[in-house]
Short mmCIF file of C-alpha atoms in Angstrom, two decimals:
data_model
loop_
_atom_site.label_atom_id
_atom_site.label_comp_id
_atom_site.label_asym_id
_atom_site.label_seq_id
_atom_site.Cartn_x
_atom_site.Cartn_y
_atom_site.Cartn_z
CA UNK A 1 154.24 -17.50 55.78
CA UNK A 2 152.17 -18.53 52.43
CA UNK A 3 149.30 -16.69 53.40
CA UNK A 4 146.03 -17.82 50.63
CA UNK A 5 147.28 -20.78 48.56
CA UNK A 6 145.08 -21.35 45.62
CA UNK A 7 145.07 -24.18 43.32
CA UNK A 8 145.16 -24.33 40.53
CA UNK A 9 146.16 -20.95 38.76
CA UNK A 10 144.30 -21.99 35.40
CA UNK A 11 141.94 -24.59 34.41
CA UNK A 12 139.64 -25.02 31.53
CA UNK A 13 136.98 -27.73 31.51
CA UNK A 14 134.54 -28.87 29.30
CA UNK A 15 130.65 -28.52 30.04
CA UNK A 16 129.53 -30.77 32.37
CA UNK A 17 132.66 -32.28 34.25
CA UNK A 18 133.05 -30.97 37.80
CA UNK A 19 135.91 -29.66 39.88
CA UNK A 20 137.65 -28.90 42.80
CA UNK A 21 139.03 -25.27 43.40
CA UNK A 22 141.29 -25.26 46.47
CA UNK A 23 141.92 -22.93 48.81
CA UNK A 24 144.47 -22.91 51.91
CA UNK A 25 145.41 -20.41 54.70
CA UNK A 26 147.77 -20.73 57.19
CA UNK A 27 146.99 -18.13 59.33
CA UNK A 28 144.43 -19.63 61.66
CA UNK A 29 141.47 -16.92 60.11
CA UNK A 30 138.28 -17.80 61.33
CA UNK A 31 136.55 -16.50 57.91
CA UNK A 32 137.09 -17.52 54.35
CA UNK A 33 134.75 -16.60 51.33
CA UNK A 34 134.98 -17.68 47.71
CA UNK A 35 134.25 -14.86 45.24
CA UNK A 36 134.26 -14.49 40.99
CA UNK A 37 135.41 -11.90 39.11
CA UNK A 38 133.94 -10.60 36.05
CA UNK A 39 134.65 -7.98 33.84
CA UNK A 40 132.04 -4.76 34.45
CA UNK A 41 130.66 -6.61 37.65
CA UNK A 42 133.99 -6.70 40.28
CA UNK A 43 133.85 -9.48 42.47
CA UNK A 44 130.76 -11.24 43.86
CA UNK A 45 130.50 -13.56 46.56
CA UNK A 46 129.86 -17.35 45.75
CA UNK A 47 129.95 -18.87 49.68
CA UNK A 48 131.68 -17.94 52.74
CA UNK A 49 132.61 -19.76 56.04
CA UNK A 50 132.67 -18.18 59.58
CA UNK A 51 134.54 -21.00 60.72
CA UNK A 52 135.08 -24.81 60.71
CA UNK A 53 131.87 -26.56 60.41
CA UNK A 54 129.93 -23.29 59.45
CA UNK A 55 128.87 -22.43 55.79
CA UNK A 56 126.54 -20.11 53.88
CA UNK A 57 125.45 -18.74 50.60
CA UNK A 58 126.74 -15.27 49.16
CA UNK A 59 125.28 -13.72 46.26
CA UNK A 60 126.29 -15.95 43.79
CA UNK A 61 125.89 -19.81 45.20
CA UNK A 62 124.00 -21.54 42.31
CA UNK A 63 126.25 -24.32 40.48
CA UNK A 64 128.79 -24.09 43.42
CA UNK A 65 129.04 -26.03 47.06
CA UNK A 66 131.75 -25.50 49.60
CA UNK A 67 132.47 -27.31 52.39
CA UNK A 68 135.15 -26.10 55.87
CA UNK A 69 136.04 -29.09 57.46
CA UNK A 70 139.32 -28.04 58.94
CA UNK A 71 140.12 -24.01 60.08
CA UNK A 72 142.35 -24.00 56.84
CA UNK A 73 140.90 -25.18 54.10
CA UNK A 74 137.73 -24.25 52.19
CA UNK A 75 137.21 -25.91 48.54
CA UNK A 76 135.05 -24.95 46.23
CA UNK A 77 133.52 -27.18 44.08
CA UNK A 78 131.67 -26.91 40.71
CA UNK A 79 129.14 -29.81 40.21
CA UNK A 80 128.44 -29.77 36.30
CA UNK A 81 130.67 -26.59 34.93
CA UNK A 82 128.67 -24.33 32.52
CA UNK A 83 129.98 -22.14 31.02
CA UNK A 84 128.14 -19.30 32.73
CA UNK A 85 130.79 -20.47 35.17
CA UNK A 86 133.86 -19.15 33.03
CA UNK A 87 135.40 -16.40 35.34
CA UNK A 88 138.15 -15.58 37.95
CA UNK A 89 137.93 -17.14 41.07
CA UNK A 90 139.43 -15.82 44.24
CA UNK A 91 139.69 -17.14 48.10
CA UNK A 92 140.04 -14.54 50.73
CA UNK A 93 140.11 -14.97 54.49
CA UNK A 94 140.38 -12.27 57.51
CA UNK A 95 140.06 -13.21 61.38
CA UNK A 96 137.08 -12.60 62.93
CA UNK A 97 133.94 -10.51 63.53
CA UNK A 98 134.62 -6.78 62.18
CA UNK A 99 137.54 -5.79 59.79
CA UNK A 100 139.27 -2.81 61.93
CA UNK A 101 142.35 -4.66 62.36
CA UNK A 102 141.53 -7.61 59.60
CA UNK A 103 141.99 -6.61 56.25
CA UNK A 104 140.77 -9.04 53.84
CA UNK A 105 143.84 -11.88 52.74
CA UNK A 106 143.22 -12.97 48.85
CA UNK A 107 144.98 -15.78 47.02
CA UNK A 108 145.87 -15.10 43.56
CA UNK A 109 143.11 -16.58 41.43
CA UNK A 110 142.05 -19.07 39.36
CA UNK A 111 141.45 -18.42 35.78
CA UNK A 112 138.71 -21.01 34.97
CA UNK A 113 137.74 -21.46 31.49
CA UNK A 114 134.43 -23.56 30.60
CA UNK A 115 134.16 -24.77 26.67
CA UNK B 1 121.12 -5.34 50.96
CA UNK B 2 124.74 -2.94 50.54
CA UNK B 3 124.98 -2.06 46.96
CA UNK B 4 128.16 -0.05 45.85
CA UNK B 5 128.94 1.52 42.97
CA UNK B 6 131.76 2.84 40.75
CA UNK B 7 130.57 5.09 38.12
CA UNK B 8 133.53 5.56 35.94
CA UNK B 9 135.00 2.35 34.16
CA UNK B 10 138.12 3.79 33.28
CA UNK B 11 140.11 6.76 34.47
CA UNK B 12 143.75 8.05 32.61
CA UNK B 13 145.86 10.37 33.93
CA UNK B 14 149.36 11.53 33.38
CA UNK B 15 152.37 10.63 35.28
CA UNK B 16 153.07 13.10 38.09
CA UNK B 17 149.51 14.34 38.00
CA UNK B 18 146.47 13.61 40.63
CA UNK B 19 143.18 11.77 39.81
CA UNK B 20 140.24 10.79 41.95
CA UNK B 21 138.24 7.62 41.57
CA UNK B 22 134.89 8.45 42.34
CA UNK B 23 132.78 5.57 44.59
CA UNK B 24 129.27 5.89 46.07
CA UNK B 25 127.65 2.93 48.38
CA UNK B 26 124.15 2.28 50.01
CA UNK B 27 123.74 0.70 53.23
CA UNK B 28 121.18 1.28 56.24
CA UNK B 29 124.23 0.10 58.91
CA UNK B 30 125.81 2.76 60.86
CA UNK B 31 129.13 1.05 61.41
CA UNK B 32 131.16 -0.26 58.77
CA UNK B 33 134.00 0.34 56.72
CA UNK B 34 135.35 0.89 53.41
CA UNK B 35 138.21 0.15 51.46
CA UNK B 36 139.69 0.68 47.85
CA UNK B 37 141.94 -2.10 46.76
CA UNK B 38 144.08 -2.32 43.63
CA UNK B 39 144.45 -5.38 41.12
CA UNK B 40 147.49 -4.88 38.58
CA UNK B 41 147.80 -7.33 35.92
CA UNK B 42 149.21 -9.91 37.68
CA UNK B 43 145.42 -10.33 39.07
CA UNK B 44 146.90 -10.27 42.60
CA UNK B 45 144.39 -8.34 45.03
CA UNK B 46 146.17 -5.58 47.09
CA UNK B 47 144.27 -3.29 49.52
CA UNK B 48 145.27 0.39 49.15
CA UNK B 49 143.27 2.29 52.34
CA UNK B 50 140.68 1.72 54.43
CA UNK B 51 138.00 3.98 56.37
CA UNK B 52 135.79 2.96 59.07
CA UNK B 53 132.74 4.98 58.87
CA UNK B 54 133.16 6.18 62.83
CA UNK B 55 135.53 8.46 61.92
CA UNK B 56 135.65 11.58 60.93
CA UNK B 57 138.85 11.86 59.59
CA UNK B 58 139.68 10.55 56.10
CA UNK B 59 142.27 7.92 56.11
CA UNK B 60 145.34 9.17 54.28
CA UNK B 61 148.20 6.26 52.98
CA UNK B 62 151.42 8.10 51.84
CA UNK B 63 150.12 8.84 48.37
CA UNK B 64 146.40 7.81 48.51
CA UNK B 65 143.79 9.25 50.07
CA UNK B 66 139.92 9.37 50.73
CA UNK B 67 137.20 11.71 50.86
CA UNK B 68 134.80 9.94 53.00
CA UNK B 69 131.11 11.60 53.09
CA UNK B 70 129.08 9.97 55.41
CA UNK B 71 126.26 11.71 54.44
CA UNK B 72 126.32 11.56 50.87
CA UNK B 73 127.79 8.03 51.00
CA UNK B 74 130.12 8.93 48.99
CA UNK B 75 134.02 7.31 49.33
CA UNK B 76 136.75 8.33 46.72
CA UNK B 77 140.10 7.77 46.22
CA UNK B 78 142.77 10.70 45.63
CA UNK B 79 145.82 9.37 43.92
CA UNK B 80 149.02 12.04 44.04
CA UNK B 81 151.89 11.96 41.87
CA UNK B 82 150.70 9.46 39.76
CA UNK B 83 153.11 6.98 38.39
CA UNK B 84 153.52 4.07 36.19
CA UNK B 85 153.10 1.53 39.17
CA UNK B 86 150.08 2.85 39.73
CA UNK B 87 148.19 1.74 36.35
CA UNK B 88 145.86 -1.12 37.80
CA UNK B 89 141.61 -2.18 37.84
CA UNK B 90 140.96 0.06 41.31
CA UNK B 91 137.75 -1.90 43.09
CA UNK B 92 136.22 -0.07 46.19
CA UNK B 93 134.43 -2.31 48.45
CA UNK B 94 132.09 -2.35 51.17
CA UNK B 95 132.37 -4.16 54.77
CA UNK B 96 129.80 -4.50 57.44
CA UNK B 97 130.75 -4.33 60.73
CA UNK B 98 130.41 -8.27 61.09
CA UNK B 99 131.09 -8.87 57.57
CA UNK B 100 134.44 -10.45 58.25
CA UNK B 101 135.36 -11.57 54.96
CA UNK B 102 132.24 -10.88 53.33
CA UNK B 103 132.50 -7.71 51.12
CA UNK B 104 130.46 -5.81 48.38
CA UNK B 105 133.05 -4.63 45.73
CA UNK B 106 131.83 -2.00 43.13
CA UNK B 107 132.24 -2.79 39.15
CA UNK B 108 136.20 -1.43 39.37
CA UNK B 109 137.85 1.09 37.55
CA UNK B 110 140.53 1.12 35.25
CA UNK B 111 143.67 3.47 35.95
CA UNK B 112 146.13 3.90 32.88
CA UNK B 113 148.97 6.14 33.52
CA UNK B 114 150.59 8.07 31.05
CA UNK B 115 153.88 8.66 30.92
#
């Protein structure tokens, strides 16, 4: 059982060129969010999914679109990287509506490094 | 909008010892829990406890615990017999009851034990 698959573990990019974080679960969770971590500010959500089809903005959004085609994927992608943008990125998915018996699932991060 | 907050950005203690990380949210929601998770170096995301706000009692894990004050909104972590394993960024975070994997993580705190 993989659990959250991220790829890739580290990245750095130069202004301007776009990417593709990805992000895999294989444990049929209905919800999937894409958050950045920076250092004094913990993590803070980018986008989020409630299931296939269904996307919306978090607190973070600007610079970043997602897309949830299929139950297990969500990719995040960065249009034109700034490097505002430099940060830890983590995917996290839980089943569905309330967290009693769904703690949060995170992947283990993506250092992304914009020159 | 939840807004939660972890006042102290690093915390030391020595091994053996206890030490509380203090945590104190905002919300207008009646149901909805809490949790403190831990991040070591290796940047992997690992929840510690969890407390949904409906009960009274706090949630103890072998060596962790929580004082939960519902009325103070106030949620901190007790850590007994401290050891080296322990040292990690400690983030508490905030879940509504249909947050699914939508959270509000405070700024984190930074645990160094001493041996």
């Amino acid at each position: 059982n993989a659990g959250v698959t991220q790829t890739p573990k580290f990245q750095v990019l130069k202004t301007g060129q776009s990417m593709t974080l990805q992000c895999a679960q294989d444990m049929n969770h209905e919800y999937m969010s894409w958050y950045r971590q920076d250092p004094g500010m913990g993590l803070r959500l980018i986008h989020y999914s409630v299931g296939a089809g269904i996307t919306d903005q978090g607190e973070v959004p600007n610079g970043y679109n997602v897309s949830r085609s299929t139950t297990e994927d969500f990719p995040l992608r960065l249009l034109s990287a700034a490097p505002s943008q430099t940060s830890v990125y983590f995917c996290a998915s839980s089943y569905g509506v309330g967290t009693t018996n769904s703690p949060l699932h995170f992947g283990n991060g993506t250092r992304l490094t914009v020159t | 909008a939840q807004t939660v907050t972890q006042s102290q950005p690093e915390m030391s203690v020595q091994e053996a010892e206890t030490v509380t990380l203090s945590c104190t949210y905002d919300t207008s929601e009646s149901d909805y829990y809490l949790f403190w998770y831990k991040q070591p170096p290796s940047r992997q995301m690992i929840l510690v406890i969890r407390q949904e706000a409906y009960k009274q009692q706090n949630a103890t894990e072998n060596r962790f615990s929580v004082n939960f004050q519902k009325a103070a909104k106030s949620f901190s972590l007790k850590i007994s017999d401290s050891q080296l394993g322990d040292a990690a960024m400690y983030f508490c975070a905030y879940g509504g009851e249909t947050s699914g994997s939508r959270l509000t993580f405070g700024e984190g705190t930074q645990l160094t034990v001493n041996p």
